[in-house]
Structures are given as C-alpha cells and as structure tokens.
mmCIF file of C-alpha atoms in Angstrom:
data_model
loop_
_atom_site.group_PDB
_atom_site.id
_atom_site.type_symbol
_atom_site.label_atom_id
_atom_site.label_comp_id
_atom_site.label_asym_id
_atom_site.label_seq_id
_atom_site.Cartn_x
_atom_site.Cartn_y
_atom_site.Cartn_z
ATOM 1 C CA MET L 8 -58.016 40.276 -71.753
ATOM 2 C CA PRO L 9 -56.694 36.848 -71.124
ATOM 3 C CA LYS L 10 -57.682 34.252 -73.737
ATOM 4 C CA PRO L 11 -60.206 31.584 -72.829
ATOM 5 C CA LEU L 12 -57.535 28.904 -73.408
ATOM 6 C CA THR L 13 -55.208 30.523 -71.060
ATOM 7 C CA LEU L 14 -57.964 30.759 -68.299
ATOM 8 C CA ALA L 15 -58.801 27.115 -68.757
ATOM 9 C CA VAL L 16 -55.171 26.018 -68.274
ATOM 10 C CA ALA L 17 -54.669 28.246 -65.171
ATOM 11 C CA ALA L 18 -57.925 26.821 -63.657
ATOM 12 C CA GLY L 19 -56.942 23.246 -64.540
ATOM 13 C CA ALA L 20 -53.520 23.855 -62.769
ATOM 14 C CA ALA L 21 -55.047 25.288 -59.739
ATOM 15 C CA LEU L 22 -57.439 22.323 -59.482
ATOM 16 C CA LEU L 23 -54.608 19.827 -59.767
ATOM 17 C CA THR L 24 -52.651 21.677 -57.140
ATOM 18 C CA ARG L 25 -55.640 21.747 -54.681
ATOM 19 C CA ARG L 26 -56.158 17.866 -55.336
ATOM 20 C CA ALA L 27 -52.591 17.215 -54.758
ATOM 21 C CA LEU L 28 -52.534 19.118 -51.501
ATOM 22 C CA ARG L 29 -55.643 17.419 -50.331
ATOM 23 C CA ARG L 30 -54.103 13.996 -50.951
ATOM 24 C CA ARG L 31 -50.928 15.015 -49.108
ATOM 25 C CA ILE L 32 -52.989 16.242 -46.115
ATOM 26 C CA GLN L 33 -55.101 13.080 -46.043
ATOM 27 C CA ALA L 34 -51.911 11.000 -46.147
ATOM 28 C CA SER L 35 -50.556 12.760 -43.085
ATOM 29 C CA PRO L 36 -50.573 10.414 -39.915
ATOM 30 C CA LEU L 37 -52.098 13.427 -38.072
ATOM 31 C CA TRP L 38 -55.058 13.921 -40.250
ATOM 32 C CA PRO L 39 -57.204 16.059 -40.020
ATOM 33 C CA LEU L 40 -54.349 18.399 -38.994
ATOM 34 C CA PRO L 41 -52.018 19.408 -41.835
ATOM 35 C CA ALA L 42 -48.441 18.366 -41.578
ATOM 36 C CA LEU L 43 -46.193 21.032 -40.009
ATOM 37 C CA GLU L 44 -42.565 21.832 -40.704
ATOM 38 C CA GLU L 45 -40.380 18.739 -40.507
ATOM 39 C CA PRO L 46 -39.169 18.086 -37.042
ATOM 40 C CA THR L 47 -35.482 17.687 -36.138
ATOM 41 C CA SER L 48 -35.727 14.442 -34.222
ATOM 42 C CA GLY L 49 -33.508 11.642 -35.487
ATOM 43 C CA ARG L 50 -31.246 13.740 -37.759
ATOM 44 C CA PRO L 51 -27.415 12.841 -37.468
ATOM 45 C CA ARG L 52 -25.636 15.899 -36.447
ATOM 46 C CA SER L 53 -22.761 15.343 -38.828
ATOM 47 C CA ARG L 54 -21.959 13.287 -41.761
ATOM 48 C CA ALA L 55 -21.732 9.604 -40.910
ATOM 49 C CA LEU L 56 -18.603 7.533 -41.943
ATOM 50 C CA ARG L 57 -18.301 3.733 -42.320
ATOM 51 C CA LEU L 58 -14.925 2.823 -40.881
ATOM 52 C CA THR L 59 -13.271 -0.663 -40.243
ATOM 53 C CA VAL L 60 -11.611 -1.678 -37.167
ATOM 54 C CA THR L 61 -8.143 -2.771 -38.207
ATOM 55 C CA SER L 62 -6.475 -3.123 -34.777
ATOM 56 C CA ARG L 63 -7.729 -3.892 -31.330
ATOM 57 C CA GLU L 64 -5.134 -3.832 -28.530
ATOM 58 C CA THR L 65 -5.283 -3.986 -24.669
ATOM 59 C CA VAL L 66 -3.476 -0.990 -23.376
ATOM 60 C CA ALA L 67 -4.253 -1.211 -19.651
ATOM 61 C CA ASP L 68 -6.339 -3.424 -17.345
ATOM 62 C CA GLY L 69 -9.874 -3.344 -18.634
ATOM 63 C CA VAL L 70 -8.996 -0.839 -21.516
ATOM 64 C CA VAL L 71 -8.906 -1.595 -25.320
ATOM 65 C CA GLN L 72 -7.589 0.645 -28.070
ATOM 66 C CA LEU L 73 -9.312 0.638 -31.471
ATOM 67 C CA ARG L 74 -7.867 1.789 -34.722
ATOM 68 C CA LEU L 75 -10.511 2.588 -37.213
ATOM 69 C CA GLU L 76 -9.448 3.081 -40.900
ATOM 70 C CA GLY L 77 -10.820 5.034 -43.793
ATOM 71 C CA ARG L 78 -9.774 7.407 -46.455
ATOM 72 C CA ASP L 79 -9.434 11.251 -46.395
ATOM 73 C CA LEU L 80 -11.046 11.453 -42.947
ATOM 74 C CA PRO L 81 -12.132 14.759 -41.592
ATOM 75 C CA ARG L 82 -9.404 16.697 -39.711
ATOM 76 C CA TRP L 83 -9.537 16.997 -35.894
ATOM 77 C CA GLU L 84 -7.673 18.806 -33.176
ATOM 78 C CA PRO L 85 -6.745 17.667 -29.612
ATOM 79 C CA GLY L 86 -9.718 17.228 -27.456
ATOM 80 C CA ALA L 87 -12.034 16.087 -30.158
ATOM 81 C CA HIS L 88 -14.280 12.965 -29.851
ATOM 82 C CA LEU L 89 -16.323 10.686 -31.994
ATOM 83 C CA ASP L 90 -19.741 9.184 -31.786
ATOM 84 C CA LEU L 91 -19.486 5.414 -32.376
ATOM 85 C CA VAL L 92 -22.574 3.622 -33.361
ATOM 86 C CA LEU L 93 -22.154 0.179 -31.879
ATOM 87 C CA PRO L 94 -23.562 -3.039 -33.622
ATOM 88 C CA SER L 95 -26.572 -2.912 -31.366
ATOM 89 C CA GLY L 96 -27.348 0.627 -32.361
ATOM 90 C CA LEU L 97 -26.196 2.092 -29.136
ATOM 91 C CA VAL L 98 -24.231 5.398 -29.554
ATOM 92 C CA ARG L 99 -21.222 6.177 -27.330
ATOM 93 C CA GLN L 100 -18.749 8.897 -27.313
ATOM 94 C CA TYR L 101 -14.950 8.243 -27.290
ATOM 95 C CA SER L 102 -12.146 10.813 -27.244
ATOM 96 C CA LEU L 103 -9.637 10.686 -30.057
ATOM 97 C CA CYS L 104 -6.144 9.762 -28.737
ATOM 98 C CA GLY L 105 -4.090 9.220 -31.877
ATOM 99 C CA ASP L 106 -2.297 11.444 -34.405
ATOM 100 C CA PRO L 107 -4.504 14.324 -35.677
ATOM 101 C CA GLY L 108 -2.172 14.472 -38.810
ATOM 102 C CA ASP L 109 -3.279 10.917 -39.721
ATOM 103 C CA ARG L 110 -6.101 11.242 -42.318
ATOM 104 C CA SER L 111 -6.311 7.543 -42.815
ATOM 105 C CA SER L 112 -7.459 6.405 -39.345
ATOM 106 C CA TYR L 113 -8.850 7.319 -36.010
ATOM 107 C CA THR L 114 -7.761 5.831 -32.648
ATOM 108 C CA VAL L 115 -9.945 5.580 -29.562
ATOM 109 C CA ALA L 116 -9.704 3.726 -26.234
ATOM 110 C CA ALA L 117 -12.569 2.315 -24.066
ATOM 111 C CA ARG L 118 -12.668 1.205 -20.456
ATOM 112 C CA LEU L 119 -14.904 -1.659 -19.526
ATOM 113 C CA VAL L 120 -17.453 -0.371 -17.034
ATOM 114 C CA GLU L 121 -18.922 -3.303 -15.090
ATOM 115 C CA ASP L 122 -21.957 -1.678 -13.732
ATOM 116 C CA GLY L 123 -22.438 0.563 -16.848
ATOM 117 C CA ARG L 124 -25.314 0.633 -19.388
ATOM 118 C CA GLY L 125 -23.838 -1.909 -21.709
ATOM 119 C CA GLY L 126 -21.981 0.228 -24.311
ATOM 120 C CA SER L 127 -18.433 -0.388 -23.053
ATOM 121 C CA ARG L 128 -19.068 -4.114 -22.588
ATOM 122 C CA GLU L 129 -20.317 -4.329 -26.210
ATOM 123 C CA VAL L 130 -17.129 -2.603 -27.360
ATOM 124 C CA HIS L 131 -15.046 -5.152 -25.429
ATOM 125 C CA GLU L 132 -17.014 -8.224 -26.370
ATOM 126 C CA GLN L 133 -18.356 -7.619 -29.898
ATOM 127 C CA VAL L 134 -16.011 -4.971 -31.533
ATOM 128 C CA HIS L 135 -13.055 -6.776 -33.026
ATOM 129 C CA GLU L 136 -10.709 -6.498 -36.087
ATOM 130 C CA GLY L 137 -12.764 -6.456 -39.271
ATOM 131 C CA VAL L 138 -15.956 -5.012 -37.784
ATOM 132 C CA GLU L 139 -17.302 -1.956 -39.610
ATOM 133 C CA LEU L 140 -18.802 0.795 -37.610
ATOM 134 C CA GLU L 141 -20.653 3.811 -38.341
ATOM 135 C CA VAL L 142 -18.821 6.907 -36.913
ATOM 136 C CA ARG L 143 -20.108 10.415 -36.478
ATOM 137 C CA GLY L 144 -17.900 13.447 -36.040
ATOM 138 C CA PRO L 145 -15.300 14.281 -35.035
ATOM 139 C CA ARG L 146 -16.518 17.090 -32.744
ATOM 140 C CA ASN L 147 -14.486 19.232 -30.299
ATOM 141 C CA ARG L 148 -16.051 20.829 -27.098
ATOM 142 C CA PHE L 149 -12.827 20.344 -25.117
ATOM 143 C CA PRO L 150 -10.378 22.443 -27.206
ATOM 144 C CA LEU L 151 -6.813 23.282 -26.105
ATOM 145 C CA VAL L 152 -6.809 26.852 -25.539
ATOM 146 C CA THR L 153 -3.746 29.272 -25.703
ATOM 147 C CA ALA L 154 -2.344 29.871 -22.271
ATOM 148 C CA GLU L 155 0.871 30.914 -20.449
ATOM 149 C CA SER L 156 1.058 27.411 -18.832
ATOM 150 C CA TYR L 157 -1.115 24.284 -18.308
ATOM 151 C CA VAL L 158 -2.226 22.097 -15.441
ATOM 152 C CA PHE L 159 -3.717 18.762 -16.389
ATOM 153 C CA VAL L 160 -5.687 16.721 -13.811
ATOM 154 C CA VAL L 161 -6.669 13.204 -15.147
ATOM 155 C CA GLY L 162 -8.343 10.184 -13.775
ATOM 156 C CA GLY L 163 -7.825 6.775 -15.654
ATOM 157 C CA ILE L 164 -9.442 6.697 -19.031
ATOM 158 C CA GLY L 165 -9.669 10.517 -18.815
ATOM 159 C CA ILE L 166 -6.042 10.574 -20.183
ATOM 160 C CA THR L 167 -7.487 9.957 -23.849
ATOM 161 C CA PRO L 168 -8.348 13.513 -24.699
ATOM 162 C CA VAL L 169 -5.331 14.884 -22.823
ATOM 163 C CA LEU L 170 -2.625 12.784 -24.526
ATOM 164 C CA PRO L 171 -2.890 14.445 -28.001
ATOM 165 C CA MET L 172 -2.735 17.862 -26.068
ATOM 166 C CA LEU L 173 0.495 17.011 -24.356
ATOM 167 C CA ARG L 174 2.013 15.882 -27.768
ATOM 168 C CA ALA L 175 0.809 19.188 -29.275
ATOM 169 C CA LEU L 176 2.074 21.686 -26.688
ATOM 170 C CA PRO L 177 4.704 23.986 -28.039
ATOM 171 C CA ASP L 178 8.318 23.435 -27.071
ATOM 172 C CA GLY L 179 9.173 25.547 -23.911
ATOM 173 C CA VAL L 180 5.649 25.854 -22.681
ATOM 174 C CA GLU L 181 5.275 25.150 -19.000
ATOM 175 C CA TRP L 182 2.852 22.247 -18.019
ATOM 176 C CA ARG L 183 2.202 19.747 -15.320
ATOM 177 C CA LEU L 184 0.051 16.579 -15.172
ATOM 178 C CA LEU L 185 -1.513 14.888 -12.158
ATOM 179 C CA TYR L 186 -2.392 11.338 -13.348
ATOM 180 C CA ALA L 187 -4.510 9.337 -10.891
ATOM 181 C CA GLY L 188 -5.744 5.765 -11.164
ATOM 182 C CA ARG L 189 -6.605 2.689 -9.138
ATOM 183 C CA SER L 190 -3.128 1.161 -9.973
ATOM 184 C CA ARG L 191 -0.394 1.748 -12.560
ATOM 185 C CA ALA L 192 -1.674 -1.329 -14.438
ATOM 186 C CA SER L 193 -5.122 0.272 -14.812
ATOM 187 C CA MET L 194 -3.721 3.580 -16.273
ATOM 188 C CA PRO L 195 -3.663 3.579 -20.128
ATOM 189 C CA PHE L 196 -0.692 5.155 -22.097
ATOM 190 C CA LEU L 197 1.239 5.639 -18.776
ATOM 191 C CA ALA L 198 4.629 4.774 -20.117
ATOM 192 C CA GLU L 199 4.096 7.239 -23.118
ATOM 193 C CA VAL L 200 2.859 10.088 -20.709
ATOM 194 C CA GLU L 201 5.956 9.569 -18.425
ATOM 195 C CA GLY L 202 8.090 9.728 -21.363
ATOM 196 C CA LEU L 203 6.637 13.000 -22.580
ATOM 197 C CA GLY L 204 6.662 14.667 -19.307
ATOM 198 C CA GLY L 205 9.592 13.489 -17.187
ATOM 199 C CA GLY L 206 9.452 15.320 -13.863
ATOM 200 C CA ARG L 207 6.321 17.111 -14.993
ATOM 201 C CA VAL L 208 4.037 14.178 -14.386
ATOM 202 C CA THR L 209 2.938 13.017 -11.027
ATOM 203 C CA VAL L 210 1.306 9.602 -10.911
ATOM 204 C CA VAL L 211 -1.007 8.735 -8.008
ATOM 205 C CA GLU L 212 -2.445 5.395 -7.146
ATOM 206 C CA GLY L 213 -5.744 6.128 -5.476
ATOM 207 C CA ARG L 214 -7.367 9.539 -4.688
ATOM 208 C CA PRO L 215 -5.059 12.507 -5.522
ATOM 209 C CA ASP L 216 -4.593 15.211 -3.084
ATOM 210 C CA LEU L 217 -5.769 18.384 -4.857
ATOM 211 C CA GLY L 218 -4.724 20.570 -1.891
ATOM 212 C CA ALA L 219 -1.072 20.024 -2.948
ATOM 213 C CA LEU L 220 -1.655 20.940 -6.566
ATOM 214 C CA GLU L 221 0.041 24.110 -7.432
ATOM 215 C CA VAL L 222 -1.621 26.190 -10.286
ATOM 216 C CA PRO L 223 0.373 29.198 -11.559
ATOM 217 C CA GLU L 224 -1.397 32.421 -12.282
ATOM 218 C CA GLY L 225 -2.617 32.503 -15.763
ATOM 219 C CA ALA L 226 -2.480 28.739 -16.217
ATOM 220 C CA ALA L 227 -5.240 26.843 -18.087
ATOM 221 C CA VAL L 228 -6.569 23.893 -15.956
ATOM 222 C CA TYR L 229 -7.990 20.735 -17.791
ATOM 223 C CA CYS L 230 -9.631 17.873 -16.144
ATOM 224 C CA CYS L 231 -11.097 14.682 -17.459
ATOM 225 C CA GLY L 232 -12.022 11.613 -15.427
ATOM 226 C CA PRO L 233 -14.580 10.261 -12.880
ATOM 227 C CA GLU L 234 -17.422 12.728 -12.124
ATOM 228 C CA GLY L 235 -16.175 12.852 -8.525
ATOM 229 C CA LEU L 236 -12.732 14.057 -9.567
ATOM 230 C CA MET L 237 -14.168 16.614 -11.873
ATOM 231 C CA ALA L 238 -16.469 18.036 -9.305
ATOM 232 C CA ALA L 239 -13.670 18.398 -6.909
ATOM 233 C CA VAL L 240 -11.385 20.106 -9.373
ATOM 234 C CA ALA L 241 -14.204 22.397 -10.542
ATOM 235 C CA GLU L 242 -14.867 23.437 -6.905
ATOM 236 C CA ARG L 243 -11.376 24.271 -6.239
ATOM 237 C CA PHE L 244 -10.377 25.686 -9.582
ATOM 238 C CA PRO L 245 -13.255 27.782 -11.156
ATOM 239 C CA GLY L 246 -12.913 28.153 -14.833
ATOM 240 C CA VAL L 247 -11.515 24.648 -15.294
ATOM 241 C CA HIS L 248 -11.855 23.033 -18.691
ATOM 242 C CA LEU L 249 -13.814 19.778 -18.161
ATOM 243 C CA GLU L 250 -14.579 16.834 -20.623
ATOM 244 C CA ARG L 251 -17.431 14.567 -19.444
ATOM 245 C CA PHE L 252 -19.177 11.666 -21.180
ATOM 246 C CA THR L 253 -21.648 11.030 -18.445
ATOM 247 C CA PRO L 254 -24.715 13.336 -18.277
ATOM 248 C CA LEU L 255 -25.039 16.168 -15.704
ATOM 249 C CA SER L 256 -27.622 15.163 -13.028
ATOM 250 C CA THR L 257 -31.089 15.099 -14.573
ATOM 251 C CA LEU L 258 -32.826 13.794 -11.393
ATOM 252 C CA PRO L 259 -34.355 14.801 -9.185
ATOM 253 C CA GLY L 260 -36.527 17.628 -10.567
ATOM 254 C CA ASP L 261 -40.079 18.956 -10.254
ATOM 255 C CA ALA L 262 -42.939 17.312 -12.228
ATOM 256 C CA PHE L 263 -44.205 19.317 -15.196
ATOM 257 C CA GLU L 264 -46.433 19.060 -18.259
ATOM 258 C CA VAL L 265 -45.576 18.566 -21.836
ATOM 259 C CA GLU L 266 -47.935 19.198 -24.657
ATOM 260 C CA LEU L 267 -47.249 17.540 -27.962
ATOM 261 C CA ARG L 268 -48.715 20.034 -30.262
ATOM 262 C CA ARG L 269 -48.914 17.850 -33.440
ATOM 263 C CA SER L 270 -50.656 14.943 -31.751
ATOM 264 C CA GLY L 271 -52.678 17.032 -29.302
ATOM 265 C CA ARG L 272 -51.634 15.010 -26.311
ATOM 266 C CA VAL L 273 -50.660 16.477 -22.811
ATOM 267 C CA LEU L 274 -48.241 14.359 -20.817
ATOM 268 C CA THR L 275 -47.094 14.633 -17.212
ATOM 269 C CA VAL L 276 -43.353 14.167 -16.698
ATOM 270 C CA PRO L 277 -42.778 12.942 -13.152
ATOM 271 C CA ALA L 278 -39.950 14.297 -10.944
ATOM 272 C CA ASP L 279 -38.041 10.889 -11.273
ATOM 273 C CA SER L 280 -38.412 10.591 -15.008
ATOM 274 C CA SER L 281 -37.417 12.203 -18.254
ATOM 275 C CA VAL L 282 -39.318 13.830 -21.091
ATOM 276 C CA LEU L 283 -38.184 11.077 -23.300
ATOM 277 C CA ALA L 284 -39.619 8.368 -21.143
ATOM 278 C CA ALA L 285 -42.913 10.118 -20.940
ATOM 279 C CA VAL L 286 -43.117 10.851 -24.630
ATOM 280 C CA ARG L 287 -42.204 7.218 -25.591
ATOM 281 C CA GLU L 288 -45.099 6.000 -23.513
ATOM 282 C CA GLU L 289 -47.318 7.831 -26.035
ATOM 283 C CA LEU L 290 -45.139 7.763 -29.111
ATOM 284 C CA PRO L 291 -42.965 4.586 -28.906
ATOM 285 C CA ASP L 292 -41.302 5.180 -32.247
ATOM 286 C CA THR L 293 -39.804 8.481 -30.969
ATOM 287 C CA ALA L 294 -35.944 8.286 -32.031
ATOM 288 C CA TYR L 295 -33.452 8.286 -29.251
ATOM 289 C CA SER L 296 -29.992 6.703 -28.633
ATOM 290 C CA CYS L 297 -27.518 7.706 -26.011
ATOM 291 C CA GLU L 298 -29.934 8.856 -23.318
ATOM 292 C CA GLN L 299 -27.080 11.172 -22.008
ATOM 293 C CA GLY L 300 -27.462 14.359 -23.855
ATOM 294 C CA PHE L 301 -24.473 13.888 -26.223
ATOM 295 C CA CYS L 302 -25.620 12.418 -29.590
ATOM 296 C CA GLY L 303 -28.521 14.669 -30.553
ATOM 297 C CA THR L 304 -30.846 11.942 -31.834
ATOM 298 C CA CYS L 305 -33.706 12.958 -29.610
ATOM 299 C CA GLN L 306 -33.587 16.723 -30.362
ATOM 300 C CA GLN L 307 -36.893 18.253 -30.527
ATOM 301 C CA ARG L 308 -38.289 21.764 -31.381
ATOM 302 C CA VAL L 309 -39.691 23.767 -28.550
ATOM 303 C CA LEU L 310 -42.785 25.834 -29.352
ATOM 304 C CA GLU L 311 -43.503 27.234 -25.936
ATOM 305 C CA GLY L 312 -41.991 27.316 -22.431
ATOM 306 C CA GLU L 313 -38.495 27.629 -20.903
ATOM 307 C CA VAL L 314 -36.022 24.863 -20.926
ATOM 308 C CA GLU L 315 -33.554 23.826 -18.344
ATOM 309 C CA HIS L 316 -30.888 22.561 -20.645
ATOM 310 C CA ARG L 317 -28.697 19.694 -19.254
ATOM 311 C CA ASP L 318 -27.139 18.325 -22.442
ATOM 312 C CA GLU L 319 -23.542 18.634 -23.552
ATOM 313 C CA LEU L 320 -24.155 19.161 -27.208
ATOM 314 C CA LEU L 321 -26.512 21.897 -28.373
ATOM 315 C CA THR L 322 -25.255 25.439 -29.213
ATOM 316 C CA ASP L 323 -26.683 28.470 -27.722
ATOM 317 C CA GLY L 324 -28.502 29.160 -31.112
ATOM 318 C CA GLU L 325 -30.035 25.634 -31.129
ATOM 319 C CA ARG L 326 -31.004 25.994 -27.490
ATOM 320 C CA ALA L 327 -33.236 29.006 -28.355
ATOM 321 C CA ASP L 328 -35.817 26.775 -29.813
ATOM 322 C CA SER L 329 -34.925 23.177 -29.229
ATOM 323 C CA MET L 330 -33.923 20.675 -26.570
ATOM 324 C CA LEU L 331 -32.633 17.170 -25.999
ATOM 325 C CA ILE L 332 -35.560 15.429 -24.367
ATOM 326 C CA CYS L 333 -33.397 12.635 -22.877
ATOM 327 C CA VAL L 334 -31.919 14.955 -20.275
ATOM 328 C CA SER L 335 -33.248 18.447 -20.331
ATOM 329 C CA ARG L 336 -36.267 19.610 -18.457
ATOM 330 C CA ALA L 337 -38.850 22.443 -17.969
ATOM 331 C CA ARG L 338 -37.809 25.477 -16.155
ATOM 332 C CA GLY L 339 -41.299 26.031 -14.971
ATOM 333 C CA GLY L 340 -44.528 23.985 -15.201
ATOM 334 C CA ARG L 341 -45.105 23.377 -18.925
ATOM 335 C CA LEU L 342 -43.361 23.051 -22.306
ATOM 336 C CA VAL L 343 -44.942 22.628 -25.746
ATOM 337 C CA LEU L 344 -43.092 20.436 -28.172
ATOM 338 C CA ASP L 345 -43.379 20.147 -32.130
ATOM 339 C CA MET L 346 -44.428 16.575 -31.904
#
C-alpha cells in the first residue's frame, strides 16, 4: 500500500501540473482553444549568416557585383544561390558566381530592374562596402548534372549561375553556350566567358534564334534568363534545366475558401489575389517576405484540402502537408490551414 505521504506528494504534483496547464491555456491568444502544435510560419529554412560587403564593383551596365566576407562559410557547388536579407527586410535570391573553393567569401551579382518590386534598386542604392547583411543558404536547385555534353542558353544576368559551371566542367567535355543580351555592354562577365569558351561561345545582341541551336543527343540543356527566353527554350527542349527567380504565374486562378482552423475564420481568396493577401486582411502579423515562393517565410501547415503548389522551394515531403501561401493555391474549392 502506498504511504500517506507518498499519496499526498503525488496529489500535490498533479494539482500543480493542472494549474500550470490552466495558466498556459489561458495565456494563449486563442483562448478558449488550447494552443496546438507550433506552426512553421516565419522559420528561416537554414542557418543565417552575418556577412560584410567588402567589395562592390560594376561589371556591366546596370549590374553590380558584391563580395561578402565571413569565416569558414558553408560549401557550395555550381548552380547554388543565396537569400540576401536587405536592409529594409526584403529577401531576394542571387546566384553564387564566385569560386566554390573560397570558404572566406561569397560573390553575387545583381541587375537593376527599373520596373521591379524594389529589391534590386535597394541593392544598387543602399548596399555598399561595409554594409553587413544577413545571408541564408547556400541552396542548390540548379545543380550541374553529369552528361555526355552540355548546351547552355543564357540571357543577361542569367550568366551568374552558369559561370561557375563553365569553370567546373572537366577538361575534354563538349559544351556550347548561347549568350544573349541587349548589348555587349549589358552582359556581365562577357570577357571571361569568351575566354573560357573560345569558339564554343556564341554571343547575340538581341533575341536569339533558337531554331539554329544544335543540341547533340545525350546533351544536358541549361537555361537561365528572362522568363520569355526560358519558356521558349523549355518548349523547344523538354527536360531543360531551368533556374528562375521570378514566380511561376500565380494568377489568374479560381476563387476558393480558406479556413483558418486556430482562429476559426473562413476567408474567400479571390481569383485575382493570393492566400497571403487574404490571410493578412485578418491576421496582419502573418510573416512573409519575398512573395515569390522562394524564401519559405510564409510556409504554413495544411490540415485539409489539395494544394496547387507554385513555389520553387518546398520538397515533395514538405508539400505533403504544407504550402507557401504567397503563391500556391487550392486545387479545388477549399483549404484548411493551421493558423
């Protein structure tokens, strides 16, 4: 038989536990609902670094190259990119174009987009030598695969992820590069590219003629550049490897409902808007950043419904139960989110 003192201690511990749980529930912003499992929104997807801009150089008309220095930086391979958190808090993605063997610095290049959403202008006007930036990554969704030969089609600033690939190609492997731009002066790293390739590089000022592009059987085709160029290459060469930092078309789409299970709200997402926009009407503190499906800040857990994923980030495993609400939509009439 348990001793009376033992029973008293156990009963007292249980009472304290119940009181602590009651205080925790009452402190929940969703009272009287108990707090559920912590959501994923707002979590950085990789360890953030604080790096200092030690060099800023103009490498073509409207293109600046930044060197960001640190110590024992994570390794990367050709095709990788970084998330740069700009001074305003905007997050933008830039391909690494330096030396993968350099563990003391990362090099990126950014073109000024006059009619863009402000990120490139901030880089050009506010990011100078001495500025410290938060950097996330590197991540690689544009890796250089092993192939018998290679064909690269590049437009303008799209040369940045391809340049380290050209440097890394084994001696003797066959490759060709079609490099297009508005003018030679607007094409970054052009002199180095021509030096690497010699007769294997074709430079086009203006729109390239893809019909004249010869792709040997077994060749891996890579393309990076304006969306129109990538779409044309993808149509002509199925299986092409693409790198894009603009979102896949998120509009138009059908209107649908989103239930926010934690807060008990049901929202309508119009055909010409996003889940993020609708959610922020009700929950203005919802975390977000790039609004392009790249950074992962707005990732939310999906409890019910089928998602039409339009992001460029989540793995197949993550897509099974979550979505990026800035770009993805419902495949059907209703979604239930853990919000």
